[in-house]
Every structure is written in structure tokens, then in C-alpha cells.
Short mmCIF file of C-alpha atoms in Angstrom, two decimals:
data_model
loop_
_atom_site.label_atom_id
_atom_site.label_comp_id
_atom_site.label_asym_id
_atom_site.label_seq_id
_atom_site.Cartn_x
_atom_site.Cartn_y
_atom_site.Cartn_z
CA MET A 1334 -0.98 116.41 66.44
CA GLU A 1335 -2.30 113.37 68.34
CA PHE A 1336 -0.04 111.88 71.02
CA ASN A 1337 -0.38 108.09 71.04
CA SER A 1338 1.21 105.12 72.79
CA LEU A 1339 3.99 104.84 70.18
CA ASP A 1340 5.01 108.43 70.95
CA ALA A 1341 5.01 107.68 74.69
CA GLN A 1342 7.17 104.59 74.19
CA ARG A 1343 9.60 106.49 71.97
CA GLU A 1344 9.96 109.24 74.57
CA SER A 1345 10.92 106.61 77.16
CA CYS A 1346 13.51 105.12 74.80
CA GLU A 1347 14.93 108.56 73.93
CA SER A 1348 15.24 109.37 77.65
CA TYR A 1349 17.10 106.09 78.22
CA VAL A 1350 19.51 106.82 75.34
CA ALA A 1351 20.09 110.33 76.76
CA SER A 1352 20.94 108.80 80.16
CA GLN A 1353 23.65 106.75 78.45
CA ARG A 1354 25.27 109.69 76.70
CA ALA A 1355 28.27 109.46 79.03
CA GLU A 1356 28.84 105.98 77.57
CA GLY A 1357 28.97 107.47 74.09
CA TRP A 1358 25.41 106.62 73.02
CA LEU A 1359 23.91 108.83 70.28
CA LEU A 1360 20.35 108.65 68.94
CA VAL A 1361 20.12 107.96 65.20
CA PRO A 1362 17.84 110.38 63.29
CA ASP A 1363 15.69 107.69 61.70
CA ARG A 1364 12.56 106.22 63.34
CA TYR A 1365 11.81 102.51 63.22
CA ASP A 1366 8.20 102.57 64.45
CA ASP A 1367 5.82 100.08 62.79
CA GLY A 1368 2.44 101.40 63.88
CA GLY A 1369 -0.45 99.34 62.52
CA PHE A 1370 1.67 96.24 61.76
CA SER A 1371 1.38 93.00 63.71
CA GLY A 1372 4.31 92.00 65.90
CA GLY A 1373 3.71 88.41 64.79
CA THR A 1374 5.54 88.92 61.49
CA LEU A 1375 8.91 90.19 60.30
CA GLU A 1376 7.31 91.62 57.14
CA ARG A 1377 7.25 95.18 58.49
CA PRO A 1378 8.79 98.11 56.57
CA ALA A 1379 10.46 99.84 59.53
CA LEU A 1380 11.91 96.56 60.84
CA LYS A 1381 13.37 95.86 57.40
CA ARG A 1382 15.00 99.30 57.38
CA LEU A 1383 16.40 98.60 60.86
CA LEU A 1384 17.95 95.30 59.73
CA ALA A 1385 19.38 96.97 56.61
CA ASP A 1386 21.02 99.68 58.75
CA ILE A 1387 22.40 97.03 61.13
CA GLU A 1388 23.97 95.14 58.23
CA ALA A 1389 25.40 98.44 56.94
CA GLY A 1390 27.08 99.01 60.33
CA ARG A 1391 25.11 102.18 61.19
CA ILE A 1392 23.66 100.85 64.48
CA ASP A 1393 25.40 99.45 67.57
CA VAL A 1394 22.51 99.23 70.05
CA VAL A 1395 18.80 98.51 69.48
CA VAL A 1396 16.63 100.08 72.19
CA VAL A 1397 12.97 99.05 72.60
CA TYR A 1398 10.30 99.80 75.17
CA LYS A 1399 9.47 96.11 75.67
CA ILE A 1400 10.80 93.05 73.87
CA ASP A 1401 7.40 92.29 72.34
CA ARG A 1402 7.66 95.61 70.47
CA LEU A 1403 10.39 93.98 68.38
CA SER A 1404 8.62 90.65 67.82
CA ARG A 1405 5.85 88.60 69.37
CA ALA A 1406 6.89 85.33 67.73
CA LEU A 1407 9.50 83.21 69.47
CA MET A 1408 11.08 81.83 66.29
CA ASP A 1409 11.22 85.25 64.64
CA PHE A 1410 12.88 86.77 67.68
CA SER A 1411 15.53 84.04 67.63
CA ARG A 1412 16.34 84.96 64.02
CA LEU A 1413 16.64 88.64 64.98
CA VAL A 1414 18.98 87.80 67.87
CA GLU A 1415 21.17 85.82 65.45
CA VAL A 1416 21.40 88.89 63.18
CA PHE A 1417 22.26 91.09 66.17
CA ASP A 1418 24.99 88.68 67.34
CA ARG A 1419 26.45 88.36 63.86
CA HIS A 1420 26.93 92.13 63.60
CA GLY A 1421 27.87 92.75 67.23
CA VAL A 1422 24.68 94.66 68.04
CA THR A 1423 23.43 94.91 71.63
CA PHE A 1424 19.73 94.60 72.40
CA VAL A 1425 18.21 96.63 75.27
CA SER A 1426 14.65 96.68 76.66
CA VAL A 1427 13.92 99.86 78.66
CA THR A 1428 11.30 98.29 80.94
CA GLN A 1429 12.79 94.78 81.28
CA SER A 1430 16.22 94.06 82.68
CA PHE A 1431 18.04 90.84 81.76
CA ASN A 1432 21.42 89.69 80.53
CA THR A 1433 21.39 87.37 77.51
CA THR A 1434 25.04 86.43 77.96
CA THR A 1435 24.06 83.99 80.75
CA SER A 1436 21.89 80.88 80.58
CA MET A 1437 19.46 82.36 83.14
CA GLY A 1438 19.16 85.56 81.09
CA ARG A 1439 18.40 83.60 77.92
CA LEU A 1440 15.81 81.53 79.83
CA THR A 1441 14.17 84.74 81.09
CA LEU A 1442 14.10 86.11 77.56
CA ASN A 1443 12.49 82.95 76.17
CA VAL A 1444 9.86 82.94 78.94
CA LEU A 1445 8.98 86.58 78.22
CA LEU A 1446 8.77 85.88 74.51
CA SER A 1447 6.59 82.82 75.07
CA PHE A 1448 4.12 84.91 77.05
CA ALA A 1449 4.23 87.63 74.38
CA GLN A 1450 3.42 85.09 71.68
CA PHE A 1451 0.68 83.58 73.85
CA GLU A 1452 -0.83 87.03 74.39
CA ARG A 1453 -0.82 87.73 70.62
CA GLU A 1454 -2.53 84.42 69.84
CA VAL A 1455 -5.19 84.94 72.55
CA ILE A 1456 -5.94 88.42 71.20
CA GLY A 1457 -6.27 86.94 67.71
CA GLU A 1458 -8.67 84.27 68.95
CA ARG A 1459 -10.81 86.87 70.71
CA ILE A 1460 -11.01 88.97 67.54
CA ARG A 1461 -11.93 85.94 65.42
CA ASP A 1462 -14.61 84.92 67.92
CA LYS A 1463 -15.99 88.47 67.91
CA VAL A 1464 -16.14 88.53 64.10
CA ALA A 1465 -17.83 85.10 63.97
CA ALA A 1466 -20.45 86.09 66.54
CA SER A 1467 -21.15 89.37 64.75
CA ARG A 1468 -21.50 87.67 61.36
CA LYS A 1469 -23.98 85.17 62.83
CA LYS A 1470 -26.09 88.18 63.78
CA GLY A 1471 -25.84 89.42 60.19
CA MET A 1472 -23.67 92.43 61.02
CA TRP A 1473 -21.29 94.03 58.51
CA MET A 1474 -17.73 93.64 59.84
CA GLY A 1475 -15.90 95.97 57.48
CA GLY A 1476 -14.00 95.55 54.25
CA TRP A 1477 -14.88 96.69 50.74
CA ALA A 1478 -18.60 97.29 50.28
CA PRO A 1479 -19.89 95.42 47.21
CA LEU A 1480 -21.18 97.30 44.18
CA GLY A 1481 -24.72 98.43 44.99
CA TYR A 1482 -24.03 99.23 48.64
CA GLU A 1483 -22.28 101.84 50.75
CA VAL A 1484 -21.38 101.77 54.45
CA LYS A 1485 -23.21 104.15 56.78
CA GLU A 1486 -22.87 103.90 60.54
CA ARG A 1487 -21.19 100.48 60.14
CA LYS A 1488 -24.14 99.11 58.16
CA LEU A 1489 -24.61 98.30 54.47
CA VAL A 1490 -27.07 100.65 52.78
CA VAL A 1491 -28.40 100.14 49.24
CA VAL A 1492 -27.32 102.67 46.59
CA LYS A 1493 -30.30 102.77 44.23
CA GLU A 1494 -28.47 103.54 40.97
CA ASP A 1495 -25.74 100.94 41.53
CA ALA A 1496 -28.30 98.38 42.68
CA GLU A 1497 -30.07 98.72 39.31
CA ARG A 1498 -26.75 98.04 37.56
CA VAL A 1499 -26.28 94.87 39.61
CA ARG A 1500 -29.79 93.63 38.81
CA ALA A 1501 -29.23 94.34 35.11
CA ILE A 1502 -26.01 92.27 35.18
CA PHE A 1503 -27.76 89.30 36.81
CA LYS A 1504 -30.63 89.48 34.31
CA ARG A 1505 -28.24 89.77 31.36
CA PHE A 1506 -26.39 86.66 32.52
CA VAL A 1507 -29.67 84.74 32.58
CA GLN A 1508 -30.39 85.93 29.02
CA LEU A 1509 -26.98 85.05 27.56
CA GLY A 1510 -26.02 82.12 29.81
CA SER A 1511 -22.35 83.01 29.41
CA ALA A 1512 -20.09 84.95 31.78
CA THR A 1513 -17.65 85.50 28.90
CA ALA A 1514 -20.33 87.14 26.78
CA VAL A 1515 -21.62 89.32 29.62
CA ALA A 1516 -18.08 90.36 30.59
CA LYS A 1517 -17.32 91.25 26.96
CA GLU A 1518 -20.35 93.55 26.92
CA LEU A 1519 -19.45 95.18 30.23
CA VAL A 1520 -15.82 95.76 29.29
CA ALA A 1521 -16.84 97.15 25.89
CA LYS A 1522 -19.06 99.69 27.68
CA GLY A 1523 -16.28 100.53 30.15
CA GLU A 1524 -18.36 99.38 33.13
CA ARG A 1525 -16.45 99.46 36.43
CA ASN A 1526 -17.18 98.72 40.05
CA LYS A 1527 -17.05 101.42 42.72
CA TYR A 1528 -13.31 100.88 43.17
CA GLY A 1529 -12.45 101.47 39.50
CA GLN A 1530 -12.00 97.82 38.46
CA LEU A 1531 -13.30 96.90 35.02
CA LEU A 1532 -16.09 94.35 35.26
CA ASP A 1533 -14.12 91.67 33.47
CA LYS A 1534 -14.77 87.95 33.79
CA GLY A 1535 -12.98 87.55 37.15
CA VAL A 1536 -14.75 90.49 38.79
CA LEU A 1537 -18.05 89.36 37.24
CA TYR A 1538 -17.79 85.87 38.75
CA ARG A 1539 -17.14 87.34 42.20
CA LEU A 1540 -20.18 89.60 41.79
CA LEU A 1541 -22.46 86.76 40.68
CA ASN A 1542 -21.35 84.58 43.62
CA ASN A 1543 -21.62 87.27 46.32
CA ARG A 1544 -24.42 86.20 48.68
CA VAL A 1545 -24.55 89.70 50.15
CA TYR A 1546 -26.83 90.53 47.21
CA ILE A 1547 -29.56 88.18 48.53
CA GLY A 1548 -29.35 89.72 52.00
CA GLU A 1549 -27.00 87.21 53.63
CA ALA A 1550 -23.85 87.56 55.70
CA VAL A 1551 -21.20 84.90 55.07
CA HIS A 1552 -18.50 83.72 57.47
CA LYS A 1553 -16.11 80.91 56.50
CA GLY A 1554 -18.50 79.50 53.93
CA THR A 1555 -21.60 79.60 56.16
CA SER A 1556 -24.42 82.04 55.39
CA TYR A 1557 -26.56 83.85 57.95
CA PRO A 1558 -29.47 86.31 57.50
CA GLY A 1559 -27.96 89.77 57.16
CA GLU A 1560 -29.04 93.09 58.62
CA HIS A 1561 -28.90 94.73 55.18
CA SER A 1562 -31.54 94.75 52.43
CA ALA A 1563 -31.23 92.36 49.48
CA ILE A 1564 -30.69 93.67 45.94
CA ILE A 1565 -31.33 90.40 44.09
CA ASP A 1566 -34.51 88.39 44.71
CA ARG A 1567 -34.15 84.69 45.37
CA SER A 1568 -35.75 83.54 42.11
CA LEU A 1569 -33.26 85.52 39.99
CA TRP A 1570 -30.35 84.27 42.14
CA ASP A 1571 -31.51 80.67 41.68
CA LYS A 1572 -31.78 81.10 37.90
CA VAL A 1573 -28.23 82.48 37.71
CA HIS A 1574 -26.77 79.69 39.81
CA ALA A 1575 -28.69 76.98 38.01
CA ILE A 1576 -26.87 78.13 34.88
CA MET A 1577 -23.53 78.37 36.68
CA LYS A 1578 -23.83 74.81 37.98
CA GLU A 1579 -23.50 73.59 34.41
CA SER A 1580 -19.83 73.34 33.45
CA PRO A 1581 -18.39 76.30 31.48
CA ARG A 1582 -17.21 73.83 28.81
CA LYS A 1583 -20.77 72.60 28.19
CA ARG A 1584 -22.16 76.14 28.17
CA GLY A 1585 -19.43 77.25 25.75
CA ALA A 1586 -20.07 74.29 23.45
CA ARG A 1587 -23.80 75.05 23.44
CA ASN A 1588 -23.18 78.70 22.63
CA ARG A 1589 -20.83 77.76 19.81
CA ALA A 1590 -23.39 75.31 18.45
CA GLN A 1591 -26.01 78.07 18.42
CA THR A 1592 -23.67 80.43 16.53
CA PRO A 1593 -23.83 80.08 12.73
CA ALA A 1594 -20.64 79.14 10.90
CA LEU A 1595 -18.98 82.35 9.76
CA LEU A 1596 -18.53 81.28 6.12
CA LYS A 1597 -21.59 79.07 5.65
CA GLY A 1598 -22.82 79.37 2.05
CA LEU A 1599 -19.86 81.56 1.06
CA ILE A 1600 -16.88 79.23 0.85
CA PHE A 1601 -16.10 77.07 -2.21
CA GLY A 1602 -13.32 74.63 -3.01
CA PRO A 1603 -11.05 74.48 -6.11
CA THR A 1604 -13.56 72.25 -7.97
CA GLY A 1605 -16.31 74.84 -7.50
CA CYS A 1606 -18.19 72.76 -4.95
CA ALA A 1607 -19.46 74.47 -1.82
CA MET A 1608 -17.73 73.63 1.45
CA THR A 1609 -20.07 72.56 4.22
CA PRO A 1610 -19.49 73.33 7.93
CA THR A 1611 -19.16 70.27 10.12
CA HIS A 1612 -17.63 69.31 13.45
CA THR A 1613 -16.39 66.39 15.46
CA ARG A 1614 -15.48 65.73 19.09
CA LYS A 1615 -12.38 64.11 20.46
CA ALA A 1616 -11.67 63.67 24.17
CA GLY A 1617 -14.52 66.07 24.91
CA LYS A 1618 -13.08 68.85 22.70
CA LEU A 1619 -14.96 70.33 19.72
CA TYR A 1620 -13.16 70.54 16.35
CA ARG A 1621 -14.84 72.48 13.50
CA TYR A 1622 -14.14 72.07 9.76
CA TYR A 1623 -15.36 73.06 6.32
CA VAL A 1624 -15.60 69.95 4.12
CA SER A 1625 -16.04 69.86 0.33
CA SER A 1626 -19.60 68.83 -0.52
CA GLY A 1627 -18.19 67.10 -3.63
CA VAL A 1628 -16.17 64.82 -1.40
CA LEU A 1629 -19.18 64.15 0.81
CA ARG A 1630 -21.35 63.24 -2.21
CA GLY A 1631 -18.55 61.34 -3.94
CA SER A 1632 -18.73 63.46 -7.11
CA HIS A 1633 -15.24 64.92 -6.61
CA PRO A 1634 -13.33 62.42 -4.45
CA ASP A 1635 -9.99 63.73 -5.75
CA CYS A 1636 -10.60 67.35 -4.73
CA PRO A 1637 -7.17 68.80 -3.77
CA VAL A 1638 -8.68 70.67 -0.81
CA GLN A 1639 -11.07 68.28 0.89
CA ARG A 1640 -11.20 69.69 4.40
CA ILE A 1641 -10.09 72.92 6.10
CA PRO A 1642 -9.97 73.74 9.85
CA ALA A 1643 -12.81 76.24 10.36
CA ALA A 1644 -11.03 78.51 12.85
CA GLU A 1645 -7.97 78.96 10.61
CA ILE A 1646 -9.87 79.81 7.41
CA GLU A 1647 -12.30 82.10 9.27
CA ILE A 1648 -9.44 84.06 10.86
CA ALA A 1649 -7.70 84.34 7.47
CA VAL A 1650 -10.86 85.61 5.76
CA VAL A 1651 -11.68 88.09 8.51
CA GLU A 1652 -8.13 89.49 8.48
CA GLN A 1653 -8.26 89.94 4.69
CA VAL A 1654 -11.67 91.61 4.92
CA ARG A 1655 -10.35 94.03 7.55
CA VAL A 1656 -7.38 94.87 5.33
CA LEU A 1657 -9.64 95.38 2.31
CA LEU A 1658 -11.94 97.70 4.24
CA ARG A 1659 -8.96 99.99 4.86
CA SER A 1660 -7.76 99.99 1.24
CA PRO A 1661 -8.27 103.22 -0.79
CA GLU A 1662 -9.69 101.27 -3.74
CA ILE A 1663 -12.53 99.78 -1.67
CA ILE A 1664 -13.23 103.11 0.04
CA VAL A 1665 -13.55 104.92 -3.30
CA ARG A 1666 -15.66 102.14 -4.83
CA THR A 1667 -18.01 102.13 -1.83
CA TRP A 1668 -18.32 105.92 -1.90
CA ARG A 1669 -19.25 105.93 -5.61
CA VAL A 1670 -22.06 103.46 -5.00
CA ALA A 1671 -23.23 104.87 -1.66
CA ARG A 1672 -23.46 108.51 -2.77
CA ARG A 1673 -26.29 107.57 -5.14
CA SER A 1674 -28.57 106.80 -2.21
CA LEU A 1675 -26.98 108.82 0.63
CA ASP A 1676 -27.09 112.56 -0.06
CA GLY A 1677 -24.11 114.65 1.01
CA LEU A 1678 -21.90 111.64 1.66
CA SER A 1679 -18.19 112.34 1.20
CA GLU A 1680 -15.28 109.98 0.67
CA ALA A 1681 -13.96 111.03 4.09
CA ASP A 1682 -17.27 109.92 5.64
CA ILE A 1683 -16.86 106.46 4.08
CA ARG A 1684 -13.28 106.17 5.31
CA GLU A 1685 -14.19 107.26 8.84
CA THR A 1686 -17.15 104.87 9.04
CA LEU A 1687 -15.20 101.83 7.82
CA GLU A 1688 -12.26 102.67 10.10
CA ARG A 1689 -14.67 102.79 13.00
CA LEU A 1690 -15.63 99.15 12.47
CA ASP A 1691 -12.08 97.74 12.55
CA PRO A 1692 -11.18 98.31 16.26
CA LEU A 1693 -14.65 97.14 17.31
CA TRP A 1694 -14.55 93.82 15.48
CA ASP A 1695 -13.00 91.80 18.32
CA GLU A 1696 -15.66 93.10 20.74
CA LEU A 1697 -18.59 91.83 18.64
CA PHE A 1698 -20.28 88.53 19.43
CA PRO A 1699 -19.75 85.65 16.96
CA ALA A 1700 -23.34 85.93 15.70
CA GLU A 1701 -22.83 89.64 14.98
CA GLN A 1702 -19.54 88.94 13.23
CA ALA A 1703 -21.29 86.30 11.10
CA ARG A 1704 -23.98 88.81 10.05
CA ILE A 1705 -21.36 91.32 8.92
CA VAL A 1706 -19.38 88.69 7.00
CA GLN A 1707 -22.56 87.52 5.26
CA LEU A 1708 -23.31 91.14 4.40
CA LEU A 1709 -19.85 92.02 3.07
CA VAL A 1710 -18.55 88.81 1.48
CA GLU A 1711 -20.02 87.49 -1.74
CA ARG A 1712 -17.76 84.47 -2.17
CA VAL A 1713 -14.59 82.84 -0.77
CA ASP A 1714 -12.69 80.57 -3.15
CA VAL A 1715 -10.10 78.24 -1.61
CA SER A 1716 -7.33 76.71 -3.72
CA THR A 1717 -3.98 75.09 -3.12
CA ASN A 1718 -2.39 78.50 -3.79
CA GLY A 1719 -4.39 80.52 -1.27
CA VAL A 1720 -7.73 82.22 -0.71
CA ASP A 1721 -9.59 84.62 -3.00
CA ILE A 1722 -12.27 86.87 -1.49
CA ARG A 1723 -14.97 88.72 -3.44
CA LEU A 1724 -16.75 91.55 -1.60
CA ARG A 1725 -20.31 92.80 -2.08
CA THR A 1726 -20.22 96.49 -3.00
CA GLN A 1727 -23.90 96.82 -2.17
CA GLY A 1728 -23.21 95.13 1.15
CA LEU A 1729 -20.56 97.72 1.93
CA THR A 1730 -23.07 100.47 1.16
CA SER A 1731 -25.63 98.88 3.50
CA LEU A 1732 -23.00 98.56 6.20
CA VAL A 1733 -22.07 102.24 5.88
CA ALA A 1734 -25.73 103.21 6.14
CA ASP A 1735 -26.23 100.98 9.19
CA LEU A 1736 -23.12 102.22 10.95
CA GLY A 1737 -24.01 105.83 10.26
CA GLY A 1738 -27.62 105.33 11.29
CA ILE A 1739 -27.21 103.36 14.51
CA GLY A 1740 -23.97 104.99 15.64
CA LEU A 1741 -22.10 101.78 16.34
CA ASP A 1742 -19.56 102.74 19.00
CA ARG A 1743 -18.17 101.38 22.24
CA LYS A 1744 -21.34 102.21 24.10
CA SER A 1745 -23.53 100.10 21.83
CA THR A 1746 -21.21 97.23 20.94
CA GLY A 1747 -22.50 93.89 22.16
CA SER A 1748 -26.05 95.05 22.75
CA ARG A 1749 -27.02 96.24 19.27
CA LYS A 1750 -26.99 94.37 16.01
CA ALA A 1751 -24.27 95.43 13.60
CA ALA A 1752 -26.25 94.56 10.50
#
């Protein structure tokens, strides 16, 4: 087992305690060493255990090798001394002799602590200067290696397979123009970084903004040419960040505008008139509706249902469709029609296929959801008493054939059309 400086300091303290055995001193079995933790903070596990044991009355004397082993911050040390005094605990430094009961002893203690704090701050400044100088030279200064790289001999080295994944993510973002859409695809596929984190929206944004991928080393917001090889070429990086400069609200509004209304051509009001999708903006926010075409034309101005919030009616219809797809009646009806064109198809096959769609629905893009609704729903009639939905049996058969043929599962969701 390696013998380090902490072990040497503890041996000195143990020897001092043994020399005081005639005074009744006994060494407690626990160790309060905080190796690897800065003396500039009180947030150290062993120190917390020490304070807990002091408050419990288990310790009478605290023995340290030097006072800066207890704390290197003047204010923190003052707080510790207050705790010691409150519980009648004596503080002893093996290598430094002073008496804190006198004004001269307290002055000596404060001078020693001031130098200890000064030493800690100077060391910190030297380390920060060393890191800054190294980063300006493009050197890797430790930490988690980004996806696509690994650390060898203190340098970042490209991992070919992971680098291809990173390039594919950047290219997909350029295609879709939406971090939400890309993240939904990646999560649906179970994509993770090298540390096991799902590539959700937060992780994705950090990846897309990491300048390491264009061969740069960054220190406090300033970029320098790095020693490592780039994974992303500058033109692709510029395309991604040109998109990201546009506000997420504008990008989201544009994506929504490009997505067809879920119930367009399917929804009708109580007078039999079709309801037309429309939208308005208020304070920069988009509000979508379905409005009776009879009201718009003036032929049915007294229609009892003139306008419906689009999101509410779409959610209601989708939920009813999902319930219907699980109902035995629909499963049997679909099987009876589908078996005419699909040889060897059993009722259990129909049930399994339709059940497979339900948990995947939320992972589909709006355009894909719209295609499925258009395929399955023949008509939606809205009245003052509720909503009536009529399904397409032939559409269900086509959906079963598509799902069985393309194997719609978590690996293909988001990148393959559902209908």
C-alpha cells in the first residue's frame, strides 16, 4: 500500500497523542483525513464527521499536523474555533506551538492563517495561469472527453465510429432545423453519449455548441486552435449555427406552419358544414382553431359550434382513436377485412400490431401523426353533446399491412414514415 504525506502527518499526530497518554489522552478509532479536498472550504466529508462527533461530545482535543490542515480560510477557521470553544474542545497543532488563550497567541494564530490563505490563493492563481497558457496552445487540460473523442497520452484522439454519429447529428439538425425534433429522434432510438446520458434536448444543445468539434480549444469564452483533429467541417458548423441564431420560437412557429392540421378535411360541425383550420397571433403567440365554413360564408351564422380550439379537439380525437384501436370490436372487424388480402393473418396478429402503435404515438412527428389520422379517420362530427368519430376499416387494414411490412418500432420511429 502506498505511503503518502497524509500517512506521514497522521503518524506524527499519533506519536504526539501517545506522548500525552500520561495526561489521559486516548486516540479515537475514526480517521478524519480529507485527502483530495481543498482546505479552502468546510464542505469536506471528514470535517463534517469531526464536527458531528464534537457536538456529540465524543472528542475533547483536536490534533492536527499544521493549522492549515484544518482550514486555509481565515473566516472558516474562526467559525471552527467558535465551535471548539462552545463545546470545550482544545485545538493542538503538532508542529506549531501557540496559546490561543492570550492576545499574542490569537495574533500568532491569525498571522499563520493569513499566510495559509495567501498560499492557497497563490497556488490557485498559478494553476489557473497554467491552464490558460496551455489552452492558448490548444492543449487538452482534462475533463470529460466529448462524444467522438477519447483521451490518449493527454491528447484528444478521434474515435471513428462515434465521430460518424456526431456528423450525422449535425447533418440531421440542418435537415430538420429543430433541436426538439432531432432530440425526439435520438431519444426514440435510445442514443446515448459515451457516459450513458440520453441525447435529449439539453445534451444535444451542448453537443451542437461544443467548439471542440471544429478543432478549437476554448478557455473562458475565447477559442484557440486546438492540437486535436476536427470532426465537423466549418461549412457544416456554420449552417447549424445560422439556424440556431434564429429564435426557437420563430423556428417552432415555422415548423408548426409547415405541419398540416391534424383534422383538415375530416371535421364537420352540427350543421354538416366542414370546419376549416385557421390561426391567429396575439402577443407573439400562435393560437390555432377550427372554424365552421358555414359561419365564414354566412350561410349558417347561427351554428351552435362556430369555433373550436384546434389543440383541444385534436387531443380528444387522438385519445378516442387510441382507445378504439384497443377495443375488441375494432380488432375483430379489422381482422375480418384484412384476412382477405393478407394470408395467414390471425386475430392475435392484428391485436399485437395495433397495440404496437399506441406506445409509439407520442414519439411520432406531427406530420406522421397527421398521415395516420388521415388514414384511419373517415369523419369527425362535432356537436354540442360531444364528438362522434367514424373510422375507415380499409384504412385500418392498410395500417396493419404497413406496420407489419416496415416493422415500425423504436429503432425506426421518427425516421420512417408511418403511412
